Coordinates of C-alpha atoms in Angstrom, one line a residue:
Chain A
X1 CA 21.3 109.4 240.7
X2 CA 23.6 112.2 239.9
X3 CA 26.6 110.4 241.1
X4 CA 28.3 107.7 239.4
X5 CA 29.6 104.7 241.0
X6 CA 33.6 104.6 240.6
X7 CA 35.8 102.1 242.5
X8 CA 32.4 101.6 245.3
X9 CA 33.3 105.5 245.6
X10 CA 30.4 108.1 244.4
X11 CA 31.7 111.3 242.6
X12 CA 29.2 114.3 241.5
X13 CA 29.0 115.2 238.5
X14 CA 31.1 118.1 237.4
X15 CA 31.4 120.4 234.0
X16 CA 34.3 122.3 233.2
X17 CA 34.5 126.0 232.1
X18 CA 37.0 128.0 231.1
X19 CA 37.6 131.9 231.9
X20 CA 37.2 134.1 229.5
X21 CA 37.6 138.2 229.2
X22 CA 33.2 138.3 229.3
X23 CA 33.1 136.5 232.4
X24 CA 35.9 138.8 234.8
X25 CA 35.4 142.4 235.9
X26 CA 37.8 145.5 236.4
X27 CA 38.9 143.8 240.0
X28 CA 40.6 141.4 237.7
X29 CA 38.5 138.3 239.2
X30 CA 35.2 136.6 237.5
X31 CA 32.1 139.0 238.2
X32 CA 30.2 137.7 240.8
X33 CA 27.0 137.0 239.1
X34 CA 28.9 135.1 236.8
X35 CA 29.4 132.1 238.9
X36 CA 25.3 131.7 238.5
X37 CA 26.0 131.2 234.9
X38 CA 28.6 128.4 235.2
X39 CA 26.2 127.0 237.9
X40 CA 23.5 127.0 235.5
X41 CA 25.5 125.5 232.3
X42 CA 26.5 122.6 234.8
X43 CA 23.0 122.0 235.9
X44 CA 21.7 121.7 231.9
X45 CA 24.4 119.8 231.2
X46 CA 23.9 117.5 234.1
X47 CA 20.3 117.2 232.6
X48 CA 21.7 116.7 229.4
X49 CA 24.1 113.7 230.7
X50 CA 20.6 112.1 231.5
X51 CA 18.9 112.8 228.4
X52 CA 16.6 115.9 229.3
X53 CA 17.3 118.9 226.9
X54 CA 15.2 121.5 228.4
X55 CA 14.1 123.2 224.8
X56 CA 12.8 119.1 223.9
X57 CA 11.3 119.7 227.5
X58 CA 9.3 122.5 227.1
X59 CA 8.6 121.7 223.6
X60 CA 7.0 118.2 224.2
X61 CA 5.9 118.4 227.6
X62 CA 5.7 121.5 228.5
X63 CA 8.0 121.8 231.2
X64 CA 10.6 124.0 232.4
X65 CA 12.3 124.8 235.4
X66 CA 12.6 127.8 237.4
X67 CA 15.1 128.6 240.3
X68 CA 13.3 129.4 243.3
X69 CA 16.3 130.4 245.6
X70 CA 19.8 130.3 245.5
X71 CA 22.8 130.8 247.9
X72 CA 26.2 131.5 247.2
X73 CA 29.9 131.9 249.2
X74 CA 32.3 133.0 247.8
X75 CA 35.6 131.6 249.0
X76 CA 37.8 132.8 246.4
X77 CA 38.5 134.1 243.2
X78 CA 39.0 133.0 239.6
X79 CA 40.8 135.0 237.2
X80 CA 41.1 135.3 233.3
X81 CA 42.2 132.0 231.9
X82 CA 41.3 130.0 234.9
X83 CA 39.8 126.3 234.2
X84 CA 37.1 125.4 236.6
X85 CA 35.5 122.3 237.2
X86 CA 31.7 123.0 238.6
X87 CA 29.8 119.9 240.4
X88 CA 26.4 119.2 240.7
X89 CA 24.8 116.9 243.6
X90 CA 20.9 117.0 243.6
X91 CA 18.6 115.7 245.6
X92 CA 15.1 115.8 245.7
X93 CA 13.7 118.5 247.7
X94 CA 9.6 117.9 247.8
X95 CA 7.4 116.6 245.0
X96 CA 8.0 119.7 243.0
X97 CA 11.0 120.8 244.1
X98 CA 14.6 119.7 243.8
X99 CA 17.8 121.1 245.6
X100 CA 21.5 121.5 244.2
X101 CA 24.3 121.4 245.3
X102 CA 27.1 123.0 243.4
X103 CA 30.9 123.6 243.9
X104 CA 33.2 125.6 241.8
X105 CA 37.0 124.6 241.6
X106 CA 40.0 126.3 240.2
X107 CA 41.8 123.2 238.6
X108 CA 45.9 123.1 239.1
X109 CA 47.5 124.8 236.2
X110 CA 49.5 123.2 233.5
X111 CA 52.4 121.8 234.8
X112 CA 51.9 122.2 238.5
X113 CA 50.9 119.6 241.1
X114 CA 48.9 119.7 243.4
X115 CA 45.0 120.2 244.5
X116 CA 42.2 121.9 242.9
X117 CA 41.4 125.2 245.3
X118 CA 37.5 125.5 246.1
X119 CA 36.0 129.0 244.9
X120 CA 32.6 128.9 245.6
X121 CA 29.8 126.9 247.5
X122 CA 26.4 126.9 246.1
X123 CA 22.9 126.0 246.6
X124 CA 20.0 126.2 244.0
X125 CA 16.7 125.3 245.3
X126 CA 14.4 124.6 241.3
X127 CA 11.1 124.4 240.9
X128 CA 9.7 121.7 237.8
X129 CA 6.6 124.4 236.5
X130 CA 4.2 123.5 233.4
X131 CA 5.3 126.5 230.8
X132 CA 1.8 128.0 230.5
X133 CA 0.5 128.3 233.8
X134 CA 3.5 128.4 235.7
X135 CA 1.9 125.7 238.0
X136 CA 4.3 123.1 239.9
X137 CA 4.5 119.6 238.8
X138 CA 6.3 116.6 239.4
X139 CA 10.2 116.5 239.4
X140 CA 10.5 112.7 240.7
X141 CA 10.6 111.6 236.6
X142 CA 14.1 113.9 236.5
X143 CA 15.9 114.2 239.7
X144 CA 15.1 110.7 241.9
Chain B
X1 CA 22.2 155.5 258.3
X2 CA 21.1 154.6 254.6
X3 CA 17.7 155.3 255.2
X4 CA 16.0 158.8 255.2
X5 CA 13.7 159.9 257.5
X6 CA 10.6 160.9 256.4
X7 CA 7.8 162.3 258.5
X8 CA 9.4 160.1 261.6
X9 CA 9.2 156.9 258.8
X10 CA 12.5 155.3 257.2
X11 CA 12.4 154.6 253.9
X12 CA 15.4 152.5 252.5
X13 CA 17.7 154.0 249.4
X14 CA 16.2 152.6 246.0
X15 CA 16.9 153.0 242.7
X16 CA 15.5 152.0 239.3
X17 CA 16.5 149.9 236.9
X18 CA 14.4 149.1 233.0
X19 CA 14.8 145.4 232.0
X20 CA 15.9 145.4 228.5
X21 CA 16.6 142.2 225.9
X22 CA 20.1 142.0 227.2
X23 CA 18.6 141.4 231.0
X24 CA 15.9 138.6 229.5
X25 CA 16.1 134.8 228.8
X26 CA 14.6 132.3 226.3
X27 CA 12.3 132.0 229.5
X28 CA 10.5 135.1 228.3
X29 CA 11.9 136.4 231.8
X30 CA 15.0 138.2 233.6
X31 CA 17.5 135.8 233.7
X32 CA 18.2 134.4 237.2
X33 CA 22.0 135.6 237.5
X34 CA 21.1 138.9 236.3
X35 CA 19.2 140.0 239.4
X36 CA 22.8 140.2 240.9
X37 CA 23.7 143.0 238.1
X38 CA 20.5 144.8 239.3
X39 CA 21.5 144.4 242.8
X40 CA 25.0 145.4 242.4
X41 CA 23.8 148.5 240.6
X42 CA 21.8 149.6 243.7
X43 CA 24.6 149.1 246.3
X44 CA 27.1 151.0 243.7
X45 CA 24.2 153.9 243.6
X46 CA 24.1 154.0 247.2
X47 CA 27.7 154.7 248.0
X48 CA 27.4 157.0 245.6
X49 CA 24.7 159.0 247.5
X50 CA 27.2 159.0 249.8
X51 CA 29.7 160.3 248.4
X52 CA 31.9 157.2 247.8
X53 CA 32.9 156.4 244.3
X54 CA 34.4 152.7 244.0
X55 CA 36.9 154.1 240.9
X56 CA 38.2 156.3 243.2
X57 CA 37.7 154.4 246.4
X58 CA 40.7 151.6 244.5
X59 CA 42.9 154.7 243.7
X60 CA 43.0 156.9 246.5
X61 CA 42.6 154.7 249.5
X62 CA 43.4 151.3 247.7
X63 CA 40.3 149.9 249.0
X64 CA 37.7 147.3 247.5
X65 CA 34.4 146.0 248.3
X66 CA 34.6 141.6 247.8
X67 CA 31.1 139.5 248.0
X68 CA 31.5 136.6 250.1
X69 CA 27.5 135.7 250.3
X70 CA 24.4 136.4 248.4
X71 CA 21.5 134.4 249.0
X72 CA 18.5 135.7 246.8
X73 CA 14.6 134.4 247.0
X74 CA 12.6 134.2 243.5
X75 CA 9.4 135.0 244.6
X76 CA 8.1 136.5 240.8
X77 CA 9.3 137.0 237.4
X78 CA 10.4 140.4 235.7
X79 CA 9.8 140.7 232.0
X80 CA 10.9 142.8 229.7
X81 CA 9.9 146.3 229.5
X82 CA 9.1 146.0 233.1
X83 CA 10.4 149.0 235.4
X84 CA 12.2 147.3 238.7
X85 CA 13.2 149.6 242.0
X86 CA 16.1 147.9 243.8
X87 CA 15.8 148.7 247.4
X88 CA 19.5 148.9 249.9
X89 CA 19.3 148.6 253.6
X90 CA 22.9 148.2 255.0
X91 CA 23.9 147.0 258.4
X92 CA 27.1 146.3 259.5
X93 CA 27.9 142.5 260.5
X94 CA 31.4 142.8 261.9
X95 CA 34.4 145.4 261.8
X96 CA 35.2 144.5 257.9
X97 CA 31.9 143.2 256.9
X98 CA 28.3 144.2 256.0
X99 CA 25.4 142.6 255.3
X100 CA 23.1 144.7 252.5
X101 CA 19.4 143.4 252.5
X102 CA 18.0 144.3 249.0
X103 CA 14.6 143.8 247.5
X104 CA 13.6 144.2 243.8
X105 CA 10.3 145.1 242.8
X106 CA 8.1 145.6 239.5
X107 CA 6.7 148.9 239.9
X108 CA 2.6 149.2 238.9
X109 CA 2.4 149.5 235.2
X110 CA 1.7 153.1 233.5
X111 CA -1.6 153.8 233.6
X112 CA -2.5 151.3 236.0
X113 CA -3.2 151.9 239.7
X114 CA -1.8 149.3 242.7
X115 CA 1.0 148.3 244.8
X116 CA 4.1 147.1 243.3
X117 CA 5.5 143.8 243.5
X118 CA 7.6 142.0 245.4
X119 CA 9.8 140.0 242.6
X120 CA 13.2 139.3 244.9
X121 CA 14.2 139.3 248.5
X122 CA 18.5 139.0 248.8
X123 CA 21.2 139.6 251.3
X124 CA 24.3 140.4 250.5
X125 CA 27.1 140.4 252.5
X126 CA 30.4 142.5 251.6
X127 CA 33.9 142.7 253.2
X128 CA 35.8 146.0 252.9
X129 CA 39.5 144.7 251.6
X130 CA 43.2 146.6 250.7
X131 CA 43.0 146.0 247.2
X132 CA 46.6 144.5 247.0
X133 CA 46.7 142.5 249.8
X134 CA 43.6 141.6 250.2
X135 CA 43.5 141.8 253.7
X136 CA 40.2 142.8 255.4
X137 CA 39.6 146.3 256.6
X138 CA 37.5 148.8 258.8
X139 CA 34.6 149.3 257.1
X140 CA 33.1 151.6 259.7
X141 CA 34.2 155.0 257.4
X142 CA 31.8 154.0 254.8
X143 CA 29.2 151.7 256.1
X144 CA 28.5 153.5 259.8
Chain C
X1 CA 49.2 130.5 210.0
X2 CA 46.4 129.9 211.7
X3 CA 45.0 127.6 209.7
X4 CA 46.1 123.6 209.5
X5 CA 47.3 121.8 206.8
X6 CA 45.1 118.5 206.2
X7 CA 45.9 116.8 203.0
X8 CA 46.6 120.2 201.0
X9 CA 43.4 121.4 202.0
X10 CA 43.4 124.3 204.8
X11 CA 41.0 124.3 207.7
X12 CA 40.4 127.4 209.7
X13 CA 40.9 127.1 212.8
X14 CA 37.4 126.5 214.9
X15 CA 36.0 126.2 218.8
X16 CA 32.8 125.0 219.6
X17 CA 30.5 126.8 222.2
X18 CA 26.9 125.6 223.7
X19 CA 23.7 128.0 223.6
X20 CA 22.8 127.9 227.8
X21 CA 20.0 130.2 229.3
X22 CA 22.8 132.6 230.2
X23 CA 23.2 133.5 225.9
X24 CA 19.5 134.0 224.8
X25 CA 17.1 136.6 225.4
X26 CA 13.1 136.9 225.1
X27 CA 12.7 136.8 221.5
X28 CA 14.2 132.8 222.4
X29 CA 17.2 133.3 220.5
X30 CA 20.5 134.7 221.2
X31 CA 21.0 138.4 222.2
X32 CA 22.6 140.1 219.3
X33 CA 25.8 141.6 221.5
X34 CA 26.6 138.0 223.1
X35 CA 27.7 136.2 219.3
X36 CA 31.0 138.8 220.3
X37 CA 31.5 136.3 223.6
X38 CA 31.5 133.5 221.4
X39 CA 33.9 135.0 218.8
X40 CA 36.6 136.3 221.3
X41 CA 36.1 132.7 223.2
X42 CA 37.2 131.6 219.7
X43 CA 40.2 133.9 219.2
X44 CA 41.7 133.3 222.7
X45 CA 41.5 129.4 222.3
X46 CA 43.3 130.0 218.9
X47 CA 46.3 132.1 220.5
X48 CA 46.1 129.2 223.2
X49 CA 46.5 127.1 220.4
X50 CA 50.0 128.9 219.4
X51 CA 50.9 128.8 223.2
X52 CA 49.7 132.2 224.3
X53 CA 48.0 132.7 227.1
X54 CA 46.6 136.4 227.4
X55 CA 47.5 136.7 230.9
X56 CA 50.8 135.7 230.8
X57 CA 51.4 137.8 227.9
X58 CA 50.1 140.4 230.1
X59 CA 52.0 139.9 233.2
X60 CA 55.3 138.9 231.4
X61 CA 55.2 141.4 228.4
X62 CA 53.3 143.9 229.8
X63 CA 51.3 143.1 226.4
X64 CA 47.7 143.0 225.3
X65 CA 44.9 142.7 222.5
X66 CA 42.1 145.6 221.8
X67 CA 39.3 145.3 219.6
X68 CA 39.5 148.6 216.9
X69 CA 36.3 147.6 214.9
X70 CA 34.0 144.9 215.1
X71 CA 31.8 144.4 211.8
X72 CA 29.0 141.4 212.4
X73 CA 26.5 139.8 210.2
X74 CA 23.8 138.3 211.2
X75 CA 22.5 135.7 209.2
X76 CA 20.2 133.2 211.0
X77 CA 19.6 133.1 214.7
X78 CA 21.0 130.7 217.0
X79 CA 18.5 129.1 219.8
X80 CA 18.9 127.5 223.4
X81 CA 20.9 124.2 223.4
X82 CA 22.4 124.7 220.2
X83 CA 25.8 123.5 219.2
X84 CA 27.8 126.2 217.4
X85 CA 31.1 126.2 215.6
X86 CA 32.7 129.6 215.9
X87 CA 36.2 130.2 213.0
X88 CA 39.1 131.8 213.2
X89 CA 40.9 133.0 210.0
X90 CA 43.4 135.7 211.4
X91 CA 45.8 137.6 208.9
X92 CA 48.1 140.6 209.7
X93 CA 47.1 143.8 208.8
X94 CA 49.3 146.4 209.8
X95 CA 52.5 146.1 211.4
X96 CA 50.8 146.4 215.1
X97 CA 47.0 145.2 214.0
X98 CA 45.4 142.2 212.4
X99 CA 42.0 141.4 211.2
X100 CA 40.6 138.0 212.3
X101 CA 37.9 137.0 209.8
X102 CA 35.0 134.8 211.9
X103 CA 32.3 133.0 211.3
X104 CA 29.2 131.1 213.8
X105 CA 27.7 128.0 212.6
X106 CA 25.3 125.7 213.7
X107 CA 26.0 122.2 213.9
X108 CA 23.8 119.8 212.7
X109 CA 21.3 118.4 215.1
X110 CA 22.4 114.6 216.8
X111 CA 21.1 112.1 214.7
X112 CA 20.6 114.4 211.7
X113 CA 22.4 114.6 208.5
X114 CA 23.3 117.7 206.7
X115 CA 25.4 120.7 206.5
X116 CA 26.1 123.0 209.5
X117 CA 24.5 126.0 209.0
X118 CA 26.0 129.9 208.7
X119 CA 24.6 131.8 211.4
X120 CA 27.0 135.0 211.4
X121 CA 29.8 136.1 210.0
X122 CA 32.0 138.4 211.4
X123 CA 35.5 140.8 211.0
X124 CA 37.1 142.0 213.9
X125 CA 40.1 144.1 213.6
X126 CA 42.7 143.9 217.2
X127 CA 45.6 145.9 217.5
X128 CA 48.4 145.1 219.8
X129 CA 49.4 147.4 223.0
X130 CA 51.6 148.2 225.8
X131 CA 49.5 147.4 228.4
X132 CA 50.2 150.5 230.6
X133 CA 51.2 152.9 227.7
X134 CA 47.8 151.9 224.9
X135 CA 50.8 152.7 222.2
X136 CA 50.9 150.0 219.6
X137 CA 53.1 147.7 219.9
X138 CA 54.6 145.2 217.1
X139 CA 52.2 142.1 216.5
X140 CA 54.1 139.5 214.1
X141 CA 55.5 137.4 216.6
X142 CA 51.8 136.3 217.4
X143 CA 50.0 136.4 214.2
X144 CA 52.7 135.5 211.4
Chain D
X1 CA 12.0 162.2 212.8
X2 CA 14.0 161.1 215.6
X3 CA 15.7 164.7 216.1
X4 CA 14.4 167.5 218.2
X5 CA 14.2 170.9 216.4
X6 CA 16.2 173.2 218.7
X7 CA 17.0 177.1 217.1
X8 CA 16.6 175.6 213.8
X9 CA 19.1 173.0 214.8
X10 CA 18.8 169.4 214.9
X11 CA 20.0 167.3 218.0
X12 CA 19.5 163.5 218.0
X13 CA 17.9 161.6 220.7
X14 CA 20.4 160.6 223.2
X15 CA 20.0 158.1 226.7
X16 CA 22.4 158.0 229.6
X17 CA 24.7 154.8 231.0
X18 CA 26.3 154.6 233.8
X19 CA 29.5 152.0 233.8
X20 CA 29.2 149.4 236.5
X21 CA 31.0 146.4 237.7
X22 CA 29.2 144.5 235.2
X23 CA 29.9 146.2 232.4
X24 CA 33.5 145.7 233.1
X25 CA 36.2 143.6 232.1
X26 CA 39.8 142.5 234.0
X27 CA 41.5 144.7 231.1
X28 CA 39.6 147.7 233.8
X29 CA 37.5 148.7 230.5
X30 CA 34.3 147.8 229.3
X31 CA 34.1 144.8 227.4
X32 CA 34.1 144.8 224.2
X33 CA 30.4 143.2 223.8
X34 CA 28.8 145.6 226.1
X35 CA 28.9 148.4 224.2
X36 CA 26.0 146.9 221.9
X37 CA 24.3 146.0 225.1
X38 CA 24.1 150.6 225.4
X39 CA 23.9 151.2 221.8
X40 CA 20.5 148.5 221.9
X41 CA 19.4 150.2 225.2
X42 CA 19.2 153.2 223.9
X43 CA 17.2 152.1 220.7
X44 CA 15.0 151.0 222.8
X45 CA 14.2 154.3 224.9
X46 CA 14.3 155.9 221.3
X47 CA 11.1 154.0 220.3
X48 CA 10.0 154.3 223.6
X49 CA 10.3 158.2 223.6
X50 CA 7.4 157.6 220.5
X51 CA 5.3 155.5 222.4
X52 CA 6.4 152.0 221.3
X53 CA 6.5 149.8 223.8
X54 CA 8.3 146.0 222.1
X55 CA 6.6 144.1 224.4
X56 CA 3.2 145.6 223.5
X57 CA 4.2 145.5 219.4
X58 CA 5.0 142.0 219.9
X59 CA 1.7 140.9 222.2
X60 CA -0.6 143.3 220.1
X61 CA 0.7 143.6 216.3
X62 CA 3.1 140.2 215.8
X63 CA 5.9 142.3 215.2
X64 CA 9.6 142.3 216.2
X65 CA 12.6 143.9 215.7
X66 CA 16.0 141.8 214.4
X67 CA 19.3 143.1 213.8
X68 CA 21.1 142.1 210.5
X69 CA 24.1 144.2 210.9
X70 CA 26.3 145.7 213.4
X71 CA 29.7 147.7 212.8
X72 CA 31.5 149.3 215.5
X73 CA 34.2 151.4 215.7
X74 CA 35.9 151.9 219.0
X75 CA 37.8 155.1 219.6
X76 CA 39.0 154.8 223.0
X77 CA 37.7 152.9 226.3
X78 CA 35.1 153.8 229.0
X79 CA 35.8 152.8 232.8
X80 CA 34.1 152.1 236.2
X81 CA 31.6 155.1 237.2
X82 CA 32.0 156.9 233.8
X83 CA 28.8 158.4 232.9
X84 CA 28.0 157.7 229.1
X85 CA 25.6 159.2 227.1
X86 CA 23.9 157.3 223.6
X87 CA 22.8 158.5 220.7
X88 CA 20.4 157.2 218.1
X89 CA 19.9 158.8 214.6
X90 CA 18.0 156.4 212.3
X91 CA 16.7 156.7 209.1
X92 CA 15.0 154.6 206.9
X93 CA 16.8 152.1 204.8
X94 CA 14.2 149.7 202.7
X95 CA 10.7 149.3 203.1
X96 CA 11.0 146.6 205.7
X97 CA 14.8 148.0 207.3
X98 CA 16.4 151.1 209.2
X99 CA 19.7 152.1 209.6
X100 CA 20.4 153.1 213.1
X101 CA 23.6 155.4 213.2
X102 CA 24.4 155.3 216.9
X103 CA 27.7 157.1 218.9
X104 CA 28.5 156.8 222.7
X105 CA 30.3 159.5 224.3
X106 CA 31.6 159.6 228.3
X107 CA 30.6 162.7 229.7
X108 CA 33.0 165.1 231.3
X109 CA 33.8 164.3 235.0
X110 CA 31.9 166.2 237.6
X111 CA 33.7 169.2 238.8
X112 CA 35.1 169.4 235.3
X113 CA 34.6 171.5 232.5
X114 CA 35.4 170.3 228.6
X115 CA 33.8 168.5 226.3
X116 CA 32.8 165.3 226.2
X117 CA 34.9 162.6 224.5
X118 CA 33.6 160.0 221.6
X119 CA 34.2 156.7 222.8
X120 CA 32.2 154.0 220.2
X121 CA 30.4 154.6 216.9
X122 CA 28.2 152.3 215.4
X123 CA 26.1 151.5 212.5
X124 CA 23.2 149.2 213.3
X125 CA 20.7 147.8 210.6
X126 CA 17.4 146.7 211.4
X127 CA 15.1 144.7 210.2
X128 CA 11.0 145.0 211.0
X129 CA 9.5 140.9 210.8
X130 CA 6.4 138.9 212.2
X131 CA 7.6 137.5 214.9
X132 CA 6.0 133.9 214.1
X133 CA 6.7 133.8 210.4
X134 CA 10.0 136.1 210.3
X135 CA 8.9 137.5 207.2
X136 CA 10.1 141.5 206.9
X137 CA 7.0 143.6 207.6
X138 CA 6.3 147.6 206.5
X139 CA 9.1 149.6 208.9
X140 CA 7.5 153.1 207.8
X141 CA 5.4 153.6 210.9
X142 CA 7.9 153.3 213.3
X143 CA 10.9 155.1 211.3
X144 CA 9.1 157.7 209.1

């Protein structure tokens, strides 16, 4: 379960990043291959938060996973300085494969009220491989 | 018309890009986000065999190409070293949009005789915006 | 001052920054040009620290921070998953440039003991500009 | 010898980069960081242009490249579209090291006569190791 029971209400999980100068572009806004990064450090450390470190993963077993497809929209844009929050919801997909799904929020700033504004909607379809051979294997130990 | 005829046969625009360390992960592969870069590259190329420059595009007209989708399939891994041509074929969706299907492939090793590979399929759709307002625009001048 | 008085003793200032996917390369360490993310991560968080925020200082003073000369050290590599501790030791220079002295460490592994380990040291030398001008402008107000 | 004998006079080897999106930062400039992303590409073609290939001298031989030092001095900025150009002069350092003394220039505009303009110069040190032991190997073949 990636959710975690608050209240009898279920909330994804969700990592925050912050903005930096590396991650924008001359439009001003974050480049927009860069949201795939703060996608992928919220997926490891969702792993993380259940005691997979994928280095101990390939290491010992052997495994590692590879992203077989991924969509993005982009609703809007984050600038320099921003603080985003960036969710994770996975579900299993088939034996092998698992899919997630992954927001990315601009969080109010510093003194203001108010909601979080939704940037960008993501899925990321994975595949669990063995390192050598690259062949799939089961995800169900990871992602039930 | 991105594509030039050839014989009667339309070939889309490609161009080519090396993968060096900076493109590669721990993985021993191209990092997944950085097929965007590669992407990105051949759409920038392409207006530019056009006779659009994006620096100057901003400047002159105030004008800006925004990403609001990309969805990209991994069908193979590049590695480093490998030589990649990044393929454009642009239609236009609606008045201020169009949708750029792009394939990268790993081109047959020197030496070595065969087809090359088929590493991602991605579409990639682009909204023509005033650069200040950010208000859509025709896109028709550019993308016809 | 950027460094913090803790019972006579002074303590740089420091940020801590995860190796992801996004920071290594194929020889399964990190790529040699992104310890200069971490390092800038670490000097923005420490003018955050004093209460400036790089965009604001940009939109309200028309004022902003370029790198003249980067000099970096690389003593041991940093891998995947790693924990890092990245310094700040900042003293002024001229009146319009400072030099911010910088080191990466590793921390030690969870459930290990030991010292963190020096992974790279580093001098970067910024000087301070009219954003629309480039001419130096005064710096002591931000680095005392 | 990396340089080409020309009327008696010696030119060193020199690779091409364009600036794209990617490269960029919201300051409208390249990022700071990226310019060791060139300087390393162009290394690269360098021992390319005499037949090594790093993928091959790491599969075949054991051997890898690491850098130990990096110091770069940055003269003035390159922008979107610029056309860059690279150069690498090495010479031999210790048995086992190189120096690599690299500059990156952007190339006058099309349509525009004049020189072109010295943007970054570096100084990058290099060491020659097995890549399972890390121990410094003979440099002399590949930097005579």
């Amino acid at each position: 379960m990636s959710a975690v029971s608050i209240g009898g209400e279920m909330r994804p999980f969700e990592w925050a990043a912050r903005v930096y100068w590396e991650d924008t572009d001359a439009g001003g806004v974050v480049y927009y291959a860069n949201y795939l990064r703060f996608l992928e450090r919220a997926r490891t450390e969702w792993l993380r938060s259940r005691g997979i470190v994928q280095q101990q993963l390939a290491s010992e077993k052997g495994l590692q996973f590879m992203v077989l497809r991924a969509t993005v929209d982009y609703r809007a844009a984050a600038r320099l300085d921003d603080l985003l929050a960036v969710t994770v919801e996975p579900r299993q997909d088939t034996r092998t494969t698992a899919i997630f799904r992954q927001c990315v929020f601009r969080e109010a700033m510093d003194g203001r009220t108010g909601e979080r504004e939704l940037l960008v909607e993501a899925e990321v379809r994975v595949v669990c491989v063995d390192a050598k051979t690259l062949r799939p294997r089961r995800i169900a130990e990871y992602i039930p």
